[in-house]
Every structure is written in C-alpha cells, then in structure tokens.
Short mmCIF file of C-alpha atoms and ligand atoms in Angstrom, two decimals:
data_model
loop_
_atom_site.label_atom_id
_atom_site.label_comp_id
_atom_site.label_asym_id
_atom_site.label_seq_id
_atom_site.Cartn_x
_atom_site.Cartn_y
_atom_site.Cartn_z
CA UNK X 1 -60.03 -22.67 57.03
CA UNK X 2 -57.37 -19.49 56.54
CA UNK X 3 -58.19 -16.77 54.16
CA UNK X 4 -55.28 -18.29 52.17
CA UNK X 5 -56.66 -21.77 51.62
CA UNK X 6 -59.86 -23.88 50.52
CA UNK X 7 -60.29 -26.71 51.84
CA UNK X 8 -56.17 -27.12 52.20
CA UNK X 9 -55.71 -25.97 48.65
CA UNK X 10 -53.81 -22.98 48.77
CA UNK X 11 -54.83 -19.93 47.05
CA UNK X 12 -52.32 -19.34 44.58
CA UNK X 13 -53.05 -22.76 43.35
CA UNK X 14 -56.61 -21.99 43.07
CA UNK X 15 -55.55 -19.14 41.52
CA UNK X 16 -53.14 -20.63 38.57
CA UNK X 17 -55.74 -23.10 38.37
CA UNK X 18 -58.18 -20.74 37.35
CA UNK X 19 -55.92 -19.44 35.02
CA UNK X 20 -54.76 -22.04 32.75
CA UNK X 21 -58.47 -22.68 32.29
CA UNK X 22 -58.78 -19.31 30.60
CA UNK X 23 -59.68 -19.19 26.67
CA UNK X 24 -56.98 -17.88 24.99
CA UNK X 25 -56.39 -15.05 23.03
CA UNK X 26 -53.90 -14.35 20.14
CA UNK X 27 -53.23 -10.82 18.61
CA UNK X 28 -50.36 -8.71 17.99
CA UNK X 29 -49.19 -6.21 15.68
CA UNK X 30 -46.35 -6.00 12.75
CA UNK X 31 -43.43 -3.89 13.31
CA UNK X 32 -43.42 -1.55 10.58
CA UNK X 33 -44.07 1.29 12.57
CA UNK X 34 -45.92 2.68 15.69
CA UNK X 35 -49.20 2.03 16.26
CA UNK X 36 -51.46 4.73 15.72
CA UNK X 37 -55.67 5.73 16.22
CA UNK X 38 -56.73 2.68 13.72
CA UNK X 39 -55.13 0.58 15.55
CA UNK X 40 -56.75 1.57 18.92
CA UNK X 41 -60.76 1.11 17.67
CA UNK X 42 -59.42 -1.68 15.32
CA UNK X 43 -57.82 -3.90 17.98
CA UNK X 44 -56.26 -2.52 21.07
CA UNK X 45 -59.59 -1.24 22.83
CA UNK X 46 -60.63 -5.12 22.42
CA UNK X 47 -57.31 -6.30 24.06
CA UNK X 48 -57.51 -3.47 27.09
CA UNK X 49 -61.55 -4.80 27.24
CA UNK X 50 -60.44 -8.87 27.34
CA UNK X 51 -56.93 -8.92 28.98
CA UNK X 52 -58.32 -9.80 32.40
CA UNK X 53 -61.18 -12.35 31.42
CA UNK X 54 -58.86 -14.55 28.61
CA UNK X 55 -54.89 -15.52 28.38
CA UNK X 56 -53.67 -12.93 26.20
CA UNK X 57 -51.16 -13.42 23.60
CA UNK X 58 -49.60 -10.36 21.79
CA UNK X 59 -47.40 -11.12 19.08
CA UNK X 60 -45.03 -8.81 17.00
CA UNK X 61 -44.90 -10.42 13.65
CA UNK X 62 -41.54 -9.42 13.31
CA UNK X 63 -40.58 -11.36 9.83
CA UNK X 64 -44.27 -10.58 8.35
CA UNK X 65 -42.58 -6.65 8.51
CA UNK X 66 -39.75 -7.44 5.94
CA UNK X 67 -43.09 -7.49 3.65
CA UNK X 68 -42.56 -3.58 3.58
CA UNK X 69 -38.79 -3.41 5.06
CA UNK X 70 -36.72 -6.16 3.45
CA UNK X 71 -34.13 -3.77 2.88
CA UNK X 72 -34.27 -1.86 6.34
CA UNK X 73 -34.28 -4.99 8.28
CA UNK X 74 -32.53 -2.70 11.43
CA UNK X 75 -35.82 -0.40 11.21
CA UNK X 76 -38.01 -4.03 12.24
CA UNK X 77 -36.16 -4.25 15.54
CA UNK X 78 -36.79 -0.48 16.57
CA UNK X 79 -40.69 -0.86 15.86
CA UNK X 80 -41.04 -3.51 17.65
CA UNK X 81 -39.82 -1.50 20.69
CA UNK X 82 -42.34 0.76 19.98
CA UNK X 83 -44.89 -1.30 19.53
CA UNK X 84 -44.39 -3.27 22.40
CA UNK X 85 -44.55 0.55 24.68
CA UNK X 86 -47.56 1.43 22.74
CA UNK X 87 -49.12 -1.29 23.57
CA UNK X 88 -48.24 -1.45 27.21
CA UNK X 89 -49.12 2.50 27.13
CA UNK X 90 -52.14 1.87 26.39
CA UNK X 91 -52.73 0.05 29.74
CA UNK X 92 -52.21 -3.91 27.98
CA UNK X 93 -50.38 -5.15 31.59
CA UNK X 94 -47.54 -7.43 31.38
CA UNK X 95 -48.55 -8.69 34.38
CA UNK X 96 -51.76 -10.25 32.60
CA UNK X 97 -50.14 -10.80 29.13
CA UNK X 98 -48.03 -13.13 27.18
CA UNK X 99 -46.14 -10.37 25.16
CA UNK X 100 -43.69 -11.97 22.07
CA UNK X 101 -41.71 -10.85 19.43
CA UNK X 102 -42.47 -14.07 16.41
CA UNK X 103 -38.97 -15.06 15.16
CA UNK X 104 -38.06 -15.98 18.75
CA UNK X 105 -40.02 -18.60 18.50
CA UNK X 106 -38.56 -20.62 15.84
CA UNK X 107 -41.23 -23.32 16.77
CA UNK X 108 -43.89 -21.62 14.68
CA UNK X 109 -42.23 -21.63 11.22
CA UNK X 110 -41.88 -25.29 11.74
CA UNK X 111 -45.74 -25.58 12.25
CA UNK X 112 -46.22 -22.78 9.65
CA UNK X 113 -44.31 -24.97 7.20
CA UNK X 114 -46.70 -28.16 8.39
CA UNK X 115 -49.30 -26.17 7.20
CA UNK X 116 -48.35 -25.05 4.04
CA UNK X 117 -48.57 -28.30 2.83
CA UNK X 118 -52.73 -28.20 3.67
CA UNK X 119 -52.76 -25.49 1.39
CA UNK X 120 -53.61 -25.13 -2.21
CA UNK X 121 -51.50 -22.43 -3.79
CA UNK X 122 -54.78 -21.20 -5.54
CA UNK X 123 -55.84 -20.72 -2.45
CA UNK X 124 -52.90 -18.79 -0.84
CA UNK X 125 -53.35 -16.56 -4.22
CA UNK X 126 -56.98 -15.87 -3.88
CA UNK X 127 -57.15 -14.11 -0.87
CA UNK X 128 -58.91 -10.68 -0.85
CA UNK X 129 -56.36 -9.40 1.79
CA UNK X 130 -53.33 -10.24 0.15
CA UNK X 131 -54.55 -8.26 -3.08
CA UNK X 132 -55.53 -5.22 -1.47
CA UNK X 133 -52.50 -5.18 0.53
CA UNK X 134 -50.23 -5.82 -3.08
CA UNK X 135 -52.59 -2.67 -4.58
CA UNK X 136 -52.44 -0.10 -1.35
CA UNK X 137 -48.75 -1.31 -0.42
CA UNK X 138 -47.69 -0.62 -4.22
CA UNK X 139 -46.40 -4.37 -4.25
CA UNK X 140 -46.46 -4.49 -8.28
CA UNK X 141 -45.17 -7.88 -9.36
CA UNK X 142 -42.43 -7.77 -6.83
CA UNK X 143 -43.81 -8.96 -3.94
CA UNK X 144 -42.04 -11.94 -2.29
CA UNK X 145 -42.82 -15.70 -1.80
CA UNK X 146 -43.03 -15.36 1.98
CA UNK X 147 -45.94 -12.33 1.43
CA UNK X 148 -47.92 -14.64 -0.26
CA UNK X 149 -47.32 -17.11 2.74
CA UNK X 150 -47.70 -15.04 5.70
CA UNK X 151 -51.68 -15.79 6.42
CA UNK X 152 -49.57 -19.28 6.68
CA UNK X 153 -47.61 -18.26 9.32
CA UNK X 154 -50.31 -16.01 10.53
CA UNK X 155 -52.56 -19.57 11.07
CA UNK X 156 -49.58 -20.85 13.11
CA UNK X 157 -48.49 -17.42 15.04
CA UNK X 158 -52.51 -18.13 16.15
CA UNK X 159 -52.69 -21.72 16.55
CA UNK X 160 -49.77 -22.77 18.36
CA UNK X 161 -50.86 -21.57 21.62
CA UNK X 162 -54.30 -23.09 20.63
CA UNK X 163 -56.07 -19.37 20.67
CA UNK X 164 -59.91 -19.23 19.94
CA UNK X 165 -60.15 -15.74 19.78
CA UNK X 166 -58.36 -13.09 17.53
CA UNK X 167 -59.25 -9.49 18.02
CA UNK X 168 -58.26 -7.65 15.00
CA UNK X 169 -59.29 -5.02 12.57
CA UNK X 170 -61.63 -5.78 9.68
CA UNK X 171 -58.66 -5.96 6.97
CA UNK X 172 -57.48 -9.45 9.26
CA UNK X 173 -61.08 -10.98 8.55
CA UNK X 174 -60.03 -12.89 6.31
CA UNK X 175 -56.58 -14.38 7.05
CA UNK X 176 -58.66 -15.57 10.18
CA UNK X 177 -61.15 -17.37 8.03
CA UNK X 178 -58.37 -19.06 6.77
CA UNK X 179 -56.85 -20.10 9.90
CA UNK X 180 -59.84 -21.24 10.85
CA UNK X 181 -60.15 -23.49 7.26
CA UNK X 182 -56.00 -24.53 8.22
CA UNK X 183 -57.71 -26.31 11.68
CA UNK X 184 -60.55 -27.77 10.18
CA UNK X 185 -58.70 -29.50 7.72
CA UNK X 186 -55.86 -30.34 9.97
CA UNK X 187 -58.18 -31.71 12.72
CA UNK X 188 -60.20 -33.91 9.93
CA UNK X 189 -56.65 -35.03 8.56
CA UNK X 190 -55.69 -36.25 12.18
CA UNK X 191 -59.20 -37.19 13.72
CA UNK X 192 -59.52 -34.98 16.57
CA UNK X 193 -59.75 -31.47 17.65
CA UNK X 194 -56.31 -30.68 18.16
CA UNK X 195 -57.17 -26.78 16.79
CA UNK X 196 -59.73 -24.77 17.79
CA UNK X 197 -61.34 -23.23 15.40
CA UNK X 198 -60.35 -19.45 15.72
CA UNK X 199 -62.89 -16.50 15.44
CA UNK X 200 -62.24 -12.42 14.81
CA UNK X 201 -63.62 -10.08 17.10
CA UNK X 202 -63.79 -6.96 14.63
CA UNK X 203 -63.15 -3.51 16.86
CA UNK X 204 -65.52 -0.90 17.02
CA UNK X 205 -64.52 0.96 13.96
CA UNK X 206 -63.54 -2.02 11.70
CA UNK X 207 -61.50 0.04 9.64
CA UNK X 208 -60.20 3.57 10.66
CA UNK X 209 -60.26 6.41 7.73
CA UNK X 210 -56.68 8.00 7.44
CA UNK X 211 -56.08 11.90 7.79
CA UNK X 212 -56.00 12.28 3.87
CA UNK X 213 -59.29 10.53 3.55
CA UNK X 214 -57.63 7.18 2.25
CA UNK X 215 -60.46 4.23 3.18
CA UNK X 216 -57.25 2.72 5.58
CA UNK X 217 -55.46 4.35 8.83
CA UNK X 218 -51.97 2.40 8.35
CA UNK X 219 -48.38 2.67 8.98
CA UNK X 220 -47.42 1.88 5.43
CA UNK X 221 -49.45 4.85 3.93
CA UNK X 222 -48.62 7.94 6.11
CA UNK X 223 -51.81 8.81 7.03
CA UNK X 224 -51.58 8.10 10.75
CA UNK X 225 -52.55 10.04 13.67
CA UNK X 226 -49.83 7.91 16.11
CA UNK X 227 -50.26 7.19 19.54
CA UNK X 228 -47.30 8.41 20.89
CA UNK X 229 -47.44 11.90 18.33
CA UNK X 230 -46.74 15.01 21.13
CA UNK X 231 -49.57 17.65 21.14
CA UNK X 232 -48.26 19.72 18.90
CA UNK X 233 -48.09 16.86 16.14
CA UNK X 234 -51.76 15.81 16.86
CA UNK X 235 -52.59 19.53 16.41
CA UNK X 236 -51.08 20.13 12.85
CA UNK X 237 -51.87 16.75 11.79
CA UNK X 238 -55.62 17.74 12.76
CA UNK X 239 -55.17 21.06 11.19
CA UNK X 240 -54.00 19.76 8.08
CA UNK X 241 -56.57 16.86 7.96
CA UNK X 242 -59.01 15.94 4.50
CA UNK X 243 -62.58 16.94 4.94
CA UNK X 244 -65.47 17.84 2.81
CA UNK X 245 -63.85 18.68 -0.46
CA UNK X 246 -66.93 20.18 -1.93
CA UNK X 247 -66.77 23.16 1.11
CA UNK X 248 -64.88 26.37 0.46
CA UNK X 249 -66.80 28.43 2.53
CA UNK X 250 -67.58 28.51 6.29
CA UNK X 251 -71.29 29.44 5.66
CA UNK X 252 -71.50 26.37 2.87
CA UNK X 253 -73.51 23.41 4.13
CA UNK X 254 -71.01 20.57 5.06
CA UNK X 255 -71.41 16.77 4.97
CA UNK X 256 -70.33 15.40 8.36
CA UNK X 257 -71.21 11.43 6.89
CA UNK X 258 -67.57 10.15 5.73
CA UNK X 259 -65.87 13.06 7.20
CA UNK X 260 -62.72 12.03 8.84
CA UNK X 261 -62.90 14.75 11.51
CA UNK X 262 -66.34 13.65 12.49
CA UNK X 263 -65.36 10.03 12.26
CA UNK X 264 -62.50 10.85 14.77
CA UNK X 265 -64.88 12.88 16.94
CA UNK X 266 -67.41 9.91 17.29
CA UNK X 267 -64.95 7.68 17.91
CA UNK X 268 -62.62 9.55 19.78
CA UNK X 269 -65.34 11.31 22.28
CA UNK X 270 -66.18 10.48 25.81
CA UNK X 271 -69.55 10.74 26.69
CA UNK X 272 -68.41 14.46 28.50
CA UNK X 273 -68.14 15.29 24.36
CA UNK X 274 -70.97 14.06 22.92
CA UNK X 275 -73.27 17.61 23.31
CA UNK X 276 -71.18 19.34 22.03
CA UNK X 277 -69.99 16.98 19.02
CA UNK X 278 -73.96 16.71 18.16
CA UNK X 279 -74.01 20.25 18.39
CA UNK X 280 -70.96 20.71 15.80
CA UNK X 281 -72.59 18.65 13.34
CA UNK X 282 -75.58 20.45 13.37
CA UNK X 283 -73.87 23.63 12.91
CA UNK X 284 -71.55 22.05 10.33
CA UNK X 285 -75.00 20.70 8.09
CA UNK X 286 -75.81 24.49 7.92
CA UNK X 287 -72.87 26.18 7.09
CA UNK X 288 -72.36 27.46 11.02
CA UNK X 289 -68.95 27.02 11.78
CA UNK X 290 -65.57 26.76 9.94
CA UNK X 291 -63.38 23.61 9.90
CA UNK X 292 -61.20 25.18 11.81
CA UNK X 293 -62.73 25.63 14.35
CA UNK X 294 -64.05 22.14 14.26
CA UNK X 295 -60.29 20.90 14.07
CA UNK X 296 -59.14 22.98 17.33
CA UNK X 297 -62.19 21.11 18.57
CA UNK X 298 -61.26 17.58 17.85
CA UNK X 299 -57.46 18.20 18.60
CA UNK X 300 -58.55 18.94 22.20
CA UNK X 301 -60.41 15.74 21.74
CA UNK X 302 -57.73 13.93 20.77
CA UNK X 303 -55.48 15.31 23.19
CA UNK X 304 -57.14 14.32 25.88
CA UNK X 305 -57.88 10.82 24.62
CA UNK X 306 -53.71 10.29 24.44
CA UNK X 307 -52.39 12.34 27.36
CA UNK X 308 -52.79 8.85 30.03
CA UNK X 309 -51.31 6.80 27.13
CA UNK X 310 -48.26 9.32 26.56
CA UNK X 311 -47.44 9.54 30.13
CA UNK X 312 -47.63 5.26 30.31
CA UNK X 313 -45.59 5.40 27.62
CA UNK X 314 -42.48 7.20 29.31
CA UNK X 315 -42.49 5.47 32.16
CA UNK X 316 -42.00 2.47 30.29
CA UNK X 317 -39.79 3.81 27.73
CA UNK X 318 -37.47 4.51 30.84
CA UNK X 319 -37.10 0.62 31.79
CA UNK X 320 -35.34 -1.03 29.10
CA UNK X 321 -34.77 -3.68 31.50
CA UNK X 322 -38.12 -4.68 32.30
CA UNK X 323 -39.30 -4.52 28.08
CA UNK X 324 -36.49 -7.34 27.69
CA UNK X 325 -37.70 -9.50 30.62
CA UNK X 326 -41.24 -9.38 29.38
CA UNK X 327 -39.81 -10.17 25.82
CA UNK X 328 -37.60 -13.45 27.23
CA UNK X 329 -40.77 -14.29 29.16
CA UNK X 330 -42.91 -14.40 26.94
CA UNK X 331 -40.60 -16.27 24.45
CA UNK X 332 -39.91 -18.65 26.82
CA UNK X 333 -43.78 -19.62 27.28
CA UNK X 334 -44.72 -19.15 24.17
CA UNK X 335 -41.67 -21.73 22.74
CA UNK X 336 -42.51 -24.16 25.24
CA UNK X 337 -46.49 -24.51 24.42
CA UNK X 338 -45.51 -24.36 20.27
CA UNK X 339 -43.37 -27.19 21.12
CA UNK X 340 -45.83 -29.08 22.66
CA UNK X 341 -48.40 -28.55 19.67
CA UNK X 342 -45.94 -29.44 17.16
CA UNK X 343 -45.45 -32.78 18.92
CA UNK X 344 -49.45 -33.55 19.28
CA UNK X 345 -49.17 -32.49 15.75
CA UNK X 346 -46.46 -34.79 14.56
CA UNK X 347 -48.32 -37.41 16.47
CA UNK X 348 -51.21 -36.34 15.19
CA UNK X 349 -50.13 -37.30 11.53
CA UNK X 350 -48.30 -40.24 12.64
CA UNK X 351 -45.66 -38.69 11.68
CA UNK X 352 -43.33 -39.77 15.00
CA UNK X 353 -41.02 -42.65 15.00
CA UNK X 354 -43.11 -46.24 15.91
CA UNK X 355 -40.08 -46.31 18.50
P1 ATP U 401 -49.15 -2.41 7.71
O1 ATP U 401 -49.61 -1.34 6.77
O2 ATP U 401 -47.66 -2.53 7.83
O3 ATP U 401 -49.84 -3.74 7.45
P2 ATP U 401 -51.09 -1.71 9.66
O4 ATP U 401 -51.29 -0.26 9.92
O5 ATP U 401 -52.09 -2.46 8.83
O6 ATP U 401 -49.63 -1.91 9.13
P3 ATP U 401 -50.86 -3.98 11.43
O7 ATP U 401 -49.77 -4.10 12.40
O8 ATP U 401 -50.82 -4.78 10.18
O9 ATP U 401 -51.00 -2.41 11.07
O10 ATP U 401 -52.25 -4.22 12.14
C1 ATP U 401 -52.39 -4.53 13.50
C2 ATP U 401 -53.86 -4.63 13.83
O11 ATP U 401 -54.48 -3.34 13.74
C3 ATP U 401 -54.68 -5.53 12.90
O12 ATP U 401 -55.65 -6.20 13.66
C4 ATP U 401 -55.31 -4.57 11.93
O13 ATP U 401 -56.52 -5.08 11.39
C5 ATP U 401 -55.59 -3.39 12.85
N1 ATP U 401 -55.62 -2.14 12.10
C6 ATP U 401 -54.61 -1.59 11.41
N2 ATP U 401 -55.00 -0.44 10.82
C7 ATP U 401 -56.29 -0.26 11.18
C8 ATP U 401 -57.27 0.76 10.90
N3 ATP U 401 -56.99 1.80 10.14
N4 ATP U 401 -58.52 0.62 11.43
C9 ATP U 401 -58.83 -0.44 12.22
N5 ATP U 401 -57.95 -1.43 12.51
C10 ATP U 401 -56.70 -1.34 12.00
MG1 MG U 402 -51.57 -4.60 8.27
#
C-alpha cells in the first residue's frame, strides 16, 4: 500500500469523501456596511473556530441590504466587497469555504417563495426581530413588503444547502427559530426529513454594546468600531467612546459593569492582558485612574487584536481576481445544490408532472 492510497482507494477520494460527509454550516453577513467588533464575538470567531470541522457556507444577503439602501442600491455591491475581505481577513479560508453573494443564486427566492406559502402572515408580523429592527432602524410605517419577508428568505438562504448549524449573533435567534418551524412544517407536509432542523450557535458576546453605549454594535447605527478602521481611527473612536456617565472626576469611584470600555477590554484581551485589565478595574472601582488613561489602554488592546486582520486584509484587497473566482465558485455550488432541493422539494409536494 503507497502513502497515497488505502486499500486502492486513492487519497483524494478518501479525502472528498470525508468531506461531503461534513455537517454543514450556513452564515453570512448583509452588505450594508463593513463588518466591525460585534460582528467578530457575535459570529465570525465561531466561523474561524468551525471552518475546518463543518462545510461552511457564507452568504452575503445582498437583497436583505435594500432593507436600509433601497435607494443606494450601488452602495450594496461595494459592501459586499468588503465584507467578503473582512471576512477572509479575518483568516475565514476560501480554500475551506463556500463564500456567496444571495441574488446569484436565483434558486433560493424560488424556495423562499415555496415557503411563504407555510407561513401565516400573523406570524411573519409577530416576530420580535423584525420589530426591534423597524424601532432601532427608524423603519416608521414605511418599511417594505420584502422586510417583513426576509426571515423567509433567510429560512431558504439556510435551508437550501440543507445547513444544521447557523452561527450568528443573539439578534438572529429568532429568525432561526423560525427556520427551524419553516422545516418542521415542510417535512410534516411532505413526510420525510427533507430539512434539517437548523440550530444558532450564539457567539461569545451575544450582542456587542456600541461606542455610544447603544445596547447594539451595528452598521446601521454608527456606533461601530470596524475591522478594517486604521490605528488612528480605533484610537479616536476609543477616545471618544461612552462610559460611566455618572464620573466627572478621575478620583470618583467608577462602575466598570456595563461599561463599554471594559466590555471591549474583556472581550478584546488575550490572556497576556488579563493582569493588567483586572488591575484597571480595580483601580477604576476606587477612583485610581482616569478614563483616559484606560482608553490609551484599550486602544493598544484593540490595536493589537486588528493589526493580523488589517494586514490579511490588503493582501486580499490587492487580488480582485481571486475575490471574483471565489464569488463564481461559490455561486456555482451553491446554485447547483438549491437546485437539487427545490426538485426533492417539488417532489416532495407532488408537485412534479406524473410524466
Ligand atoms: P444591519 O444593522 O444592517 O442589520 P448588522 O450590524 O446587524 O447590520 P448583520 O450583517 O445584520 O450586521 O449581522 C451579521 C451577523 O453579525 C449576525 O449574525 C448578527 O447577529 C451579528 N451581529 C451584528 N451585530 C452584532 C453585535 N453588535 N454583537 C454581536 N453580534 C452581532
Ligand atoms: Mg442585522
């Protein structure tokens, strides 16, 4: 027996065997703007963590961004550049990932559309996500049909590669639950597990607080700390950063619980840091140090935390080439397996010709 063969299989068989019995994974991102610190504890840190051990999936919900940027549609194509380098800065290898951009697979409005029928409009109304975003987005009354719809499409961006896992901030929770309520009722309609059920994997910090204190780290409210921001940009956006509003005074007794700076320093800190963070809190809790000081502190931090991912970025940035092959590849798969779905679905529902 070679090293290159077991048993007269050859290895690379072995080896795509192995991988198309991987679970699969579908996340991903909407293109309204680069992805920032939230994002990292939220969901990217789970991707970097699982990209090796499932078949990743990482979609940019390209039509889900006209939510915010109907009438800037050109500004949706330039995010998701930038979201695609941010996330292959952050070391998610196209080598182990299925990266695609949603409407270039038309397949999955088609399923999206199957679905919609499986669900009650008091339903699509009644989720908690949808009426936070309407309230922190400042949707008013004039949000569109297709807003209302997109945990719809959401179910489908999910479910036509048959993904069982969704890593995702704790804001998604609940347009998963409701993917996972789309399969169970599609699978009892049709009398067999076509769908996996999906689950969330929450991040770390479920929900990042923004610089001004806002609950929410997001693109939409200009709070963000982004992952590509040079050093002098994390630095003033540190400086300038909410803290404990009751402190005027160095030598007044801080609260470090619910501080953003503190929140970014426990999450943000390698174990080299966490001395010295402990020690900051302390002194902080007695009215020992300024904020500033503090802030230097954390923008070093911070620094340090995005230097690898800055440098990943540019040499990425510099192969425009490469970020369109990895765009048609990905399409390419991902059309191909949505295609096959919708089929087992159409069969599914008897909904093929007897022919
Ligand atoms: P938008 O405001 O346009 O919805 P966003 O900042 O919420 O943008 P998305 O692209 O919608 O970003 O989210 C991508 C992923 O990152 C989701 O899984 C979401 O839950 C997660 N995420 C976004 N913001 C945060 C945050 N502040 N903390 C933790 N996770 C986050
Ligand atoms: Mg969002």
């Amino acid at each position: 027996m070679s090293s290159a063969s077991f048993d007269g299989i050859p290895a690379f068989a072995i080896v795509s065997f192995m991988a198309a019995e991987k679970e699969r994974i579908l996340t991903g991102d909407t293109p309204t703007g680069k992805l920032h610190l939230g994002h990292w504890v939220g969901t990217l840190e789970n991707r970097v963590a699982l990209q090796h051990e499932y078949d990743l999936f990482v979609i940019s919900a390209d039509l889900h961004a006209l939510t915010t940027l109907k009438d800037d549609p050109a500004r949706v194509r330039d995010y998701a550049r930038e979201v695609l380098l941010d996330n292959l800065a952050v070391g998610l290898s196209p080598d182990a990932i299925t990266y695609f951009i949603e409407s270039d697979v038309p397949e999955i409005y088609e399923l999206a559309a199957f679905f919609s029928m499986y669900v009650t409009h008091a339903e699509a109304l009644r989720n908690p996500t949808i009426k936070d975003e309407i309230v922190a987005k400042k949707l008013g009354t004039r949000y569109s049909l297709g807003f209302i719809n997109y945990p719809v499409y959401q179910a489908a961006d999910i479910l036509c590669v048959k993904a069982s896992l969704v890593p995702v901030g704790k804001d998604q929770e609940a347009h998963i639950e409701f993917a996972r309520e789309i399969a169970r009722t599609l699978n009892a309609r049709i009398g067999y597990e076509l769908f996996p059920e999906p689950q969330a994997r929450i991040g770390r910090v479920g929900k990042l607080v923004g610089t001004d204190g806002n609950p929410k780290m997001s693109k939409s409210l200009g709070n963000t700390i982004f992952l590509s921001d040079t050093e002098e940009e994390v630095t003033r956006k540190v400086m300038g950063m909410y803290t404990d509003p009751a402190r005027i005074h160095a030598t007044d007794p801080g609260t470090v619980e619910g501080n953003p700076v503190f929140i970014y320093l426990d999450a943000f800190g390698t174990d080299a840091h966490r001395n010295h963070i402990e020690e900051y809190k302390a002194r902080y809790r007695e009215g020992k140090v300024g904020d500033v000081e503090v802030k230097r502190f954390l923008a070093a931090v911070l620094n340090e935390f995005l230097s690898p991912i800055r440098a990943r970025r540019e040499t990425y940035a510099a192969q425009p080439d490469l970020l369109r092959d990895i765009l048609a590849r990905g399409a390419a798969r991902v059309r191909a397996e949505a295609a096959e779905t919708l089929k087992e679905l159409r069969r599914g529902l008897k909904l093929t010709p007897i022919a």
